[in-house]
Tab-separated table of C-alpha atoms in Angstrom:
chain	number	residue	atom	x	y	z
A	1	MET	CA	-5.097	17.906	-19.178
A	2	VAL	CA	-4.864	18.029	-22.948
A	3	ASP	CA	-2.061	16.413	-24.944
A	4	ASP	CA	-1.948	14.152	-27.971
A	5	GLU	CA	0.862	12.029	-26.482
A	6	PRO	CA	-0.624	9.303	-24.230
A	7	ASP	CA	2.674	8.691	-22.420
A	8	LEU	CA	2.996	12.345	-21.518
A	9	ARG	CA	-0.621	12.487	-20.336
A	10	PHE	CA	0.073	9.458	-18.144
A	11	MET	CA	3.145	11.107	-16.630
A	12	LEU	CA	1.392	14.431	-16.050
A	13	ARG	CA	-1.656	12.695	-14.583
A	14	ARG	CA	0.597	10.921	-12.069
A	15	ILE	CA	2.319	14.170	-11.098
A	16	PHE	CA	-0.969	15.936	-10.465
A	17	ALA	CA	-2.662	12.949	-8.814
A	18	ARG	CA	0.244	12.523	-6.384
A	19	ALA	CA	-0.216	16.174	-5.434
A	20	GLY	CA	-3.874	15.483	-4.659
A	21	HIS	CA	-5.491	16.822	-7.827
A	22	GLU	CA	-8.262	15.111	-9.779
A	23	VAL	CA	-7.349	14.860	-13.454
A	24	THR	CA	-9.461	14.526	-16.590
A	25	GLU	CA	-7.651	13.858	-19.863
A	26	ALA	CA	-8.234	14.667	-23.516
A	27	GLY	CA	-6.123	13.793	-26.547
A	28	ASN	CA	-6.886	16.995	-28.471
A	29	GLY	CA	-8.574	20.347	-28.118
A	30	ALA	CA	-11.918	19.212	-29.559
A	31	ALA	CA	-12.221	16.424	-26.978
A	32	ALA	CA	-11.179	18.873	-24.265
A	33	LEU	CA	-13.887	21.371	-25.270
A	34	ALA	CA	-16.536	18.654	-25.123
A	35	SER	CA	-15.308	17.616	-21.678
A	36	VAL	CA	-15.121	21.194	-20.367
A	37	ARG	CA	-18.682	21.868	-21.482
A	38	THR	CA	-19.865	18.813	-19.526
A	39	SER	CA	-17.906	19.543	-16.362
A	40	ALA	CA	-15.889	22.740	-16.040
A	41	PRO	CA	-12.418	22.166	-14.570
A	42	ASP	CA	-10.589	24.452	-12.157
A	43	LEU	CA	-7.607	24.571	-14.543
A	44	VAL	CA	-6.778	23.502	-18.102
A	45	VAL	CA	-3.243	22.260	-18.775
A	46	THR	CA	-2.736	21.985	-22.516
A	47	ASP	CA	-0.183	21.248	-25.178
A	48	MET	CA	-0.213	23.719	-28.053
A	49	MET	CA	0.595	21.484	-31.030
A	50	MET	CA	-2.101	18.791	-31.431
A	51	PRO	CA	-4.187	17.293	-34.233
A	52	VAL	CA	-7.905	18.022	-34.698
A	53	LEU	CA	-7.887	21.219	-32.583
A	54	GLY	CA	-4.638	22.662	-31.290
A	55	GLY	CA	-3.981	24.599	-28.125
A	56	VAL	CA	-4.268	28.064	-29.670
A	57	ASP	CA	-7.761	27.305	-30.969
A	58	LEU	CA	-8.720	25.555	-27.734
A	59	ILE	CA	-7.752	28.601	-25.678
A	60	ARG	CA	-9.567	30.937	-28.076
A	61	ALA	CA	-12.723	28.800	-27.816
A	62	LEU	CA	-12.504	28.763	-24.019
A	63	ARG	CA	-12.038	32.547	-23.874
A	64	ALA	CA	-14.909	33.166	-26.313
A	65	ASP	CA	-17.465	31.309	-24.169
A	66	PRO	CA	-18.595	33.202	-21.049
A	67	ALA	CA	-19.105	29.877	-19.262
A	68	THR	CA	-15.423	28.934	-19.674
A	69	ALA	CA	-13.659	32.287	-20.144
A	70	ALA	CA	-12.478	32.489	-16.520
A	71	ILE	CA	-10.887	29.019	-16.409
A	72	PRO	CA	-7.120	29.492	-16.010
A	73	VAL	CA	-5.004	27.885	-18.731
A	74	LEU	CA	-1.445	26.598	-18.388
A	75	ALA	CA	0.253	25.828	-21.695
A	76	VAL	CA	2.955	23.159	-21.553
A	77	SER	CA	4.493	22.880	-24.986
A	78	GLY	CA	7.651	22.314	-26.947
A	79	ASP	CA	7.082	25.837	-28.258
A	80	ALA	CA	5.766	27.897	-25.355
A	81	HIS	CA	5.797	31.005	-27.605
A	82	LEU	CA	2.609	29.640	-29.156
A	83	ALA	CA	0.770	30.013	-25.843
A	84	VAL	CA	-1.417	32.871	-27.022
A	85	ASP	CA	-3.904	33.923	-24.327
A	86	ALA	CA	-2.707	31.271	-21.853
A	87	ASP	CA	-2.377	32.497	-18.273
A	88	ALA	CA	1.040	30.844	-17.963
A	89	ALA	CA	3.347	28.794	-20.177
A	90	LEU	CA	6.105	26.271	-19.588
A	91	ALA	CA	8.418	24.774	-22.186
A	92	LYS	CA	8.653	20.993	-22.489
A	93	PRO	CA	10.383	19.327	-20.851
A	94	CYS	CA	9.756	20.921	-17.476
A	95	GLN	CA	10.414	19.785	-13.938
A	96	SER	CA	7.444	18.362	-12.029
A	97	ALA	CA	8.035	20.773	-9.116
A	98	GLU	CA	7.915	23.776	-11.467
A	99	LEU	CA	4.802	22.423	-13.192
A	100	LEU	CA	2.993	21.991	-9.876
A	101	GLU	CA	4.151	25.373	-8.582
A	102	VAL	CA	2.801	27.207	-11.617
A	103	ALA	CA	-0.423	25.160	-11.785
A	104	GLU	CA	-1.159	25.572	-8.087
A	105	GLY	CA	-0.440	29.292	-8.341
A	106	LEU	CA	-3.024	29.564	-11.116
A	107	LEU	CA	-5.499	27.580	-9.035
A	108	ARG	CA	-4.972	29.902	-6.052
A	109	GLU	CA	-5.031	33.149	-7.953
A	110	GLY	CA	-7.342	32.389	-10.862
A	111	ARG	CA	-7.087	33.963	-14.300
A	112	GLY	CA	-4.821	36.831	-15.171
A	113	THR	CA	-1.588	35.712	-13.506
A	114	LYS	CA	0.685	35.750	-16.558
């Protein structure tokens, strides 16, 4: 989970943890890339507008690396139109049930479920 707002990361972490998912957090795209290269996640949930490295550049970096290109990406952003190359996008704010439904669908189906 990648977002520069700690309170939002906390809320999203709780939603996913309650649904039985293990969550790793990053405050920006650069930290997320470092984390993904250490331990590849099953899904990346990212904001699009962040300092250091935003969501667009994070997704491009993930797609450019064969080791991470197949990881599904869910963009959750105030401007979901920025979700270039994400497998799915939700506009903030979104309902927790919708977030889980989309995320779990991506986990089941893998990449390419736009």
